[in-house]
Amino acid sequence: MEIKLSKSANERFHINNEPVPTILEKPLKSLGHWYSAELKDSKQVEQLKQDTISGLRQINSTALPEKLKLWCFQFGLLPRLIWPISIYEVTLSHANRLERLVNAQVRKWLGLPRCLSSIGLYGNGVLSLPVSSLVEEYKCAKARLEMTLTESWDPFVRGAAPTLATGRKWKPSAAVAEAKTSLRHRDIVGHVQHGRNGLGMEATTPTWQKATPAERRNMVVEEVRHQEEAARCAKAVSQAQQGCWMKWEGVERRRIT
């Protein structure tokens, strides 16, 4: 391969006598991230929406049963959306719009009415479905990225960690700080036994002080999930009909596979 370097700003770089396009002519992709001349992620966010719509249409156009269509979304389409959600400046409002598109298809595949709240789809109540919330995965991805940047072993990465743009409704830094405070408080309280099992019968989790960096990231992500579930339960209490399961007692919890 022959590479010719330009001698002035007006000349072009050539590889095998072919000019290398500039970022003004063609976007540049690096580590899965597309960079355009505008240096903004608005086009990538719009492309993410189009990919979500086209992916749902492709799944819906197959001849599979409805439950297998839901399986294709959970284990096929959703993992493909997590990476662009993590690296691009996707706000919480955009994530809510994408989840509304997903909710419409999920209700259709399950044969549920349109009036069913999203709490019934993603909540871990008495009966829970094996479906993940796109907004919850969005918050977990942003919290994981925040921890990766701010808790890096490299001091230069920690010092140059950017502020993640997620809009005004939710901030990853505030969510991570709240999760850390809750985990430190849990260390002070100590291990609490739940249920009717004997002492020491439940699986113990590592404490925050003794956890490794990878374990701390996982603990923070799980705490963010716990906060989302607590918000769903608080909303379910205010629902007279769809939230009546909050008053059930003595019912064994079951996760539908």
CSV table of C-alpha atoms in Angstrom, one decimal:
chain,number,residue,atom,x,y,z
A,1,MET,CA,0.0,0.0,0.0
A,2,GLU,CA,1.3,3.4,-1.0
A,3,ILE,CA,0.4,6.4,1.2
A,4,LYS,CA,1.2,9.9,0.0
A,5,LEU,CA,1.2,12.7,2.5
A,6,SER,CA,0.1,16.2,1.5
A,7,LYS,CA,2.6,19.1,1.7
A,8,SER,CA,0.0,21.8,2.3
A,9,ALA,CA,-3.5,22.2,3.6
A,10,ASN,CA,-4.9,22.4,0.1
A,11,GLU,CA,-3.6,19.0,-1.0
A,12,ARG,CA,-5.4,15.7,-0.3
A,13,PHE,CA,-4.2,12.5,1.3
A,14,HIS,CA,-4.1,9.6,-1.1
A,15,ILE,CA,-4.0,5.8,-0.5
A,16,ASN,CA,-3.1,3.8,-3.7
A,17,ASN,CA,-3.8,6.9,-5.7
A,18,GLU,CA,-7.3,7.3,-4.3
A,19,PRO,CA,-8.1,10.5,-2.4
A,20,VAL,CA,-9.1,10.1,1.2
A,21,PRO,CA,-12.5,11.7,1.8
A,22,THR,CA,-12.7,14.4,4.4
A,23,ILE,CA,-15.3,14.5,7.2
A,24,LEU,CA,-17.2,17.1,5.3
A,25,GLU,CA,-17.7,14.7,2.4
A,26,LYS,CA,-18.2,11.5,4.4
A,27,PRO,CA,-18.9,10.7,8.1
A,28,LEU,CA,-16.1,9.0,10.0
A,29,LYS,CA,-16.7,5.9,12.1
A,30,SER,CA,-14.5,5.1,15.0
A,31,LEU,CA,-15.2,2.4,17.7
A,32,GLY,CA,-18.8,2.2,16.5
A,33,HIS,CA,-19.3,5.9,16.8
A,34,TRP,CA,-20.2,8.0,13.7
A,35,TYR,CA,-18.7,11.5,13.5
A,36,SER,CA,-20.1,14.0,11.1
A,37,ALA,CA,-19.0,17.6,10.2
A,38,GLU,CA,-21.7,19.0,12.5
A,39,LEU,CA,-20.1,17.3,15.6
A,40,LYS,CA,-23.6,16.6,16.9
A,41,ASP,CA,-25.5,13.4,17.4
A,42,SER,CA,-28.8,14.6,16.1
A,43,LYS,CA,-28.6,12.5,12.9
A,44,GLN,CA,-27.5,9.4,14.8
A,45,VAL,CA,-30.4,9.8,17.3
A,46,GLU,CA,-32.8,10.0,14.4
A,47,GLN,CA,-31.2,7.0,12.8
A,48,LEU,CA,-31.6,5.2,16.1
A,49,LYS,CA,-35.3,5.9,15.9
A,50,GLN,CA,-35.5,4.6,12.3
A,51,ASP,CA,-33.6,1.5,13.2
A,52,THR,CA,-36.0,0.8,16.1
A,53,ILE,CA,-39.0,1.2,13.8
A,54,SER,CA,-37.5,-0.9,11.0
A,55,GLY,CA,-36.5,-3.6,13.5
A,56,LEU,CA,-40.0,-3.8,15.0
A,57,ARG,CA,-41.5,-4.0,11.5
A,58,GLN,CA,-39.1,-6.8,10.4
A,59,ILE,CA,-40.0,-8.8,13.5
A,60,ASN,CA,-43.7,-8.1,13.1
A,61,SER,CA,-43.6,-9.2,9.4
A,62,THR,CA,-42.3,-12.7,10.2
A,63,ALA,CA,-44.6,-15.7,10.4
A,64,LEU,CA,-43.5,-16.6,13.9
A,65,PRO,CA,-46.0,-16.9,16.8
A,66,GLU,CA,-46.5,-13.7,18.8
A,67,LYS,CA,-44.6,-14.9,21.9
A,68,LEU,CA,-41.5,-15.7,19.7
A,69,LYS,CA,-41.8,-12.2,18.2
A,70,LEU,CA,-41.5,-10.9,21.7
A,71,TRP,CA,-38.5,-13.2,22.2
A,72,CYS,CA,-36.8,-11.8,19.1
A,73,PHE,CA,-37.2,-8.3,20.4
A,74,GLN,CA,-35.9,-9.1,23.9
A,75,PHE,CA,-32.8,-11.0,22.8
A,76,GLY,CA,-32.3,-9.7,19.2
A,77,LEU,CA,-33.3,-6.1,18.8
A,78,LEU,CA,-33.0,-4.7,22.3
A,79,PRO,CA,-29.3,-5.6,22.7
A,80,ARG,CA,-28.5,-4.0,19.4
A,81,LEU,CA,-30.1,-0.7,20.6
A,82,ILE,CA,-28.1,-0.6,23.9
A,83,TRP,CA,-24.8,0.3,22.3
A,84,PRO,CA,-25.9,3.4,20.3
A,85,ILE,CA,-28.0,4.5,23.3
A,86,SER,CA,-24.8,4.3,25.4
A,87,ILE,CA,-22.4,6.2,23.1
A,88,TYR,CA,-24.7,8.9,21.6
A,89,GLU,CA,-26.2,11.9,23.4
A,90,VAL,CA,-29.7,10.4,23.7
A,91,THR,CA,-31.9,12.3,26.1
A,92,LEU,CA,-34.5,10.7,28.4
A,93,SER,CA,-37.3,12.2,26.3
A,94,HIS,CA,-36.0,10.4,23.2
A,95,ALA,CA,-35.8,7.1,25.2
A,96,ASN,CA,-39.4,7.6,26.3
A,97,ARG,CA,-40.5,8.0,22.7
A,98,LEU,CA,-38.7,4.9,21.7
A,99,GLU,CA,-40.3,3.0,24.5
A,100,ARG,CA,-43.7,4.1,23.5
A,101,LEU,CA,-43.1,2.6,20.0
A,102,VAL,CA,-42.0,-0.6,21.6
A,103,ASN,CA,-44.9,-0.7,24.1
A,104,ALA,CA,-47.4,-0.6,21.2
A,105,GLN,CA,-45.9,-3.7,19.6
A,106,VAL,CA,-45.4,-5.6,22.9
A,107,ARG,CA,-49.1,-5.1,23.7
A,108,LYS,CA,-50.1,-6.2,20.3
A,109,TRP,CA,-48.0,-9.3,20.4
A,110,LEU,CA,-49.3,-10.3,23.9
A,111,GLY,CA,-52.9,-9.5,23.0
A,112,LEU,CA,-53.2,-6.8,25.7
A,113,PRO,CA,-55.4,-3.7,25.6
A,114,ARG,CA,-53.9,-0.4,24.7
A,115,CYS,CA,-54.9,1.1,28.1
A,116,LEU,CA,-52.6,-1.3,30.0
A,117,SER,CA,-49.9,0.7,31.8
A,118,SER,CA,-46.3,0.0,31.2
A,119,ILE,CA,-46.0,-1.0,34.8
A,120,GLY,CA,-47.8,-4.2,34.0
A,121,LEU,CA,-45.3,-5.0,31.2
A,122,TYR,CA,-42.0,-4.2,33.1
A,123,GLY,CA,-42.9,-4.3,36.8
A,124,ASN,CA,-41.6,-7.1,39.0
A,125,GLY,CA,-44.9,-7.6,40.8
A,126,VAL,CA,-46.8,-10.8,41.7
A,127,LEU,CA,-46.7,-11.8,38.1
A,128,SER,CA,-43.8,-10.4,36.0
A,129,LEU,CA,-43.0,-10.8,32.3
A,130,PRO,CA,-39.5,-11.5,31.0
A,131,VAL,CA,-39.5,-8.2,29.2
A,132,SER,CA,-37.0,-5.4,29.8
A,133,SER,CA,-37.9,-1.7,29.8
A,134,LEU,CA,-36.1,0.3,27.2
A,135,VAL,CA,-36.0,3.4,29.6
A,136,GLU,CA,-34.6,1.2,32.4
A,137,GLU,CA,-31.9,-0.2,30.1
A,138,TYR,CA,-31.1,3.3,29.0
A,139,LYS,CA,-30.6,4.5,32.5
A,140,CYS,CA,-28.5,1.5,33.4
A,141,ALA,CA,-26.3,2.0,30.3
A,142,LYS,CA,-25.7,5.6,31.1
A,143,ALA,CA,-25.0,4.8,34.8
A,144,ARG,CA,-22.5,2.1,33.7
A,145,LEU,CA,-20.8,4.5,31.3
A,146,GLU,CA,-20.6,7.2,34.1
A,147,MET,CA,-19.0,4.7,36.4
A,148,THR,CA,-16.6,3.5,33.7
A,149,LEU,CA,-15.4,7.1,33.1
A,150,THR,CA,-15.3,8.5,36.6
A,151,GLU,CA,-14.0,5.3,38.3
A,152,SER,CA,-11.3,4.5,35.7
A,153,TRP,CA,-7.9,3.5,37.0
A,154,ASP,CA,-6.3,5.9,34.5
A,155,PRO,CA,-6.1,9.4,36.1
A,156,PHE,CA,-6.2,11.1,32.7
A,157,VAL,CA,-9.5,9.3,31.8
A,158,ARG,CA,-11.0,10.3,35.2
A,159,GLY,CA,-9.9,13.9,34.7
A,160,ALA,CA,-11.2,14.2,31.2
A,161,ALA,CA,-14.5,12.4,31.9
A,162,PRO,CA,-17.2,14.4,30.0
A,163,THR,CA,-20.6,15.3,31.4
A,164,LEU,CA,-23.1,12.9,29.8
A,165,ALA,CA,-25.9,14.8,28.0
A,166,THR,CA,-29.2,13.2,28.9
A,167,GLY,CA,-31.5,16.2,29.2
A,168,ARG,CA,-32.9,18.0,32.2
A,169,LYS,CA,-35.2,15.3,33.5
A,170,TRP,CA,-32.5,12.8,34.6
A,171,LYS,CA,-28.8,13.0,35.2
A,172,PRO,CA,-26.5,9.9,35.3
A,173,SER,CA,-24.2,11.6,37.8
A,174,ALA,CA,-27.0,12.3,40.3
A,175,ALA,CA,-28.4,8.8,39.9
A,176,VAL,CA,-24.9,7.3,40.5
A,177,ALA,CA,-24.3,9.5,43.5
A,178,GLU,CA,-27.7,8.4,44.9
A,179,ALA,CA,-26.9,4.8,44.3
A,180,LYS,CA,-23.5,5.1,46.0
A,181,THR,CA,-25.1,6.7,49.1
A,182,SER,CA,-27.7,3.9,49.3
A,183,LEU,CA,-25.0,1.2,49.0
A,184,ARG,CA,-22.9,2.9,51.7
A,185,HIS,CA,-25.9,3.1,54.0
A,186,ARG,CA,-26.6,-0.6,53.3
A,187,ASP,CA,-23.0,-1.4,54.6
A,188,ILE,CA,-23.8,0.5,57.8
A,189,VAL,CA,-27.1,-1.3,58.4
A,190,GLY,CA,-25.5,-4.7,57.6
A,191,HIS,CA,-27.0,-7.9,56.2
A,192,VAL,CA,-30.8,-8.1,56.8
A,193,GLN,CA,-32.6,-11.4,56.6
A,194,HIS,CA,-35.8,-11.5,54.5
A,195,GLY,CA,-38.5,-14.2,54.4
A,196,ARG,CA,-38.8,-17.2,56.6
A,197,ASN,CA,-35.4,-18.8,55.8
A,198,GLY,CA,-32.9,-19.3,58.5
A,199,LEU,CA,-30.0,-17.0,59.2
A,200,GLY,CA,-27.3,-17.1,56.6
A,201,MET,CA,-29.5,-19.1,54.1
A,202,GLU,CA,-29.8,-16.2,51.6
A,203,ALA,CA,-27.0,-15.4,49.2
A,204,THR,CA,-24.9,-12.5,50.5
A,205,THR,CA,-23.7,-9.7,48.3
A,206,PRO,CA,-20.3,-8.0,48.6
A,207,THR,CA,-20.1,-4.9,50.6
A,208,TRP,CA,-19.4,-1.6,48.9
A,209,GLN,CA,-16.1,-1.0,50.8
A,210,LYS,CA,-14.7,-4.5,49.9
A,211,ALA,CA,-16.0,-4.7,46.3
A,212,THR,CA,-13.8,-4.5,43.3
A,213,PRO,CA,-14.3,-1.8,40.6
A,214,ALA,CA,-16.2,-4.3,38.4
A,215,GLU,CA,-18.4,-5.3,41.3
A,216,ARG,CA,-19.1,-1.7,42.2
A,217,ARG,CA,-20.3,-1.0,38.7
A,218,ASN,CA,-22.6,-3.9,38.8
A,219,MET,CA,-23.9,-2.9,42.3
A,220,VAL,CA,-24.6,0.6,41.1
A,221,VAL,CA,-26.4,-0.7,38.0
A,222,GLU,CA,-28.5,-3.0,40.2
A,223,GLU,CA,-29.3,-0.1,42.5
A,224,VAL,CA,-30.5,2.0,39.5
A,225,ARG,CA,-32.8,-0.9,38.6
A,226,HIS,CA,-34.1,-1.0,42.2
A,227,GLN,CA,-34.8,2.7,42.0
A,228,GLU,CA,-36.8,2.2,38.8
A,229,GLU,CA,-38.8,-0.6,40.3
A,230,ALA,CA,-39.5,1.5,43.4
A,231,ALA,CA,-40.8,4.3,41.1
A,232,ARG,CA,-43.0,1.8,39.3
A,233,CYS,CA,-44.4,0.5,42.6
A,234,ALA,CA,-45.1,4.0,43.8
A,235,LYS,CA,-47.0,4.7,40.6
A,236,ALA,CA,-48.9,1.4,40.9
A,237,VAL,CA,-50.2,2.3,44.3
A,238,SER,CA,-52.0,5.3,42.9
A,239,GLN,CA,-53.8,3.2,40.2
A,240,ALA,CA,-57.1,1.9,41.5
A,241,GLN,CA,-57.7,-0.9,39.0
A,242,GLN,CA,-54.4,-1.9,37.5
A,243,GLY,CA,-52.5,-1.4,40.8
A,244,CYS,CA,-54.9,-3.5,42.9
A,245,TRP,CA,-52.3,-6.3,43.0
A,246,MET,CA,-50.3,-4.1,45.5
A,247,LYS,CA,-52.9,-5.0,48.1
A,248,TRP,CA,-52.6,-8.8,47.6
A,249,GLU,CA,-51.2,-10.7,50.6
A,250,GLY,CA,-49.9,-14.2,50.8
A,251,VAL,CA,-49.6,-14.6,47.0
A,252,GLU,CA,-46.5,-16.4,45.7
A,253,ARG,CA,-44.6,-14.3,43.2
A,254,ARG,CA,-44.1,-15.9,39.8
A,255,ARG,CA,-42.0,-14.8,36.8
A,256,ILE,CA,-43.6,-16.0,33.5
A,257,THR,CA,-41.0,-17.5,31.2
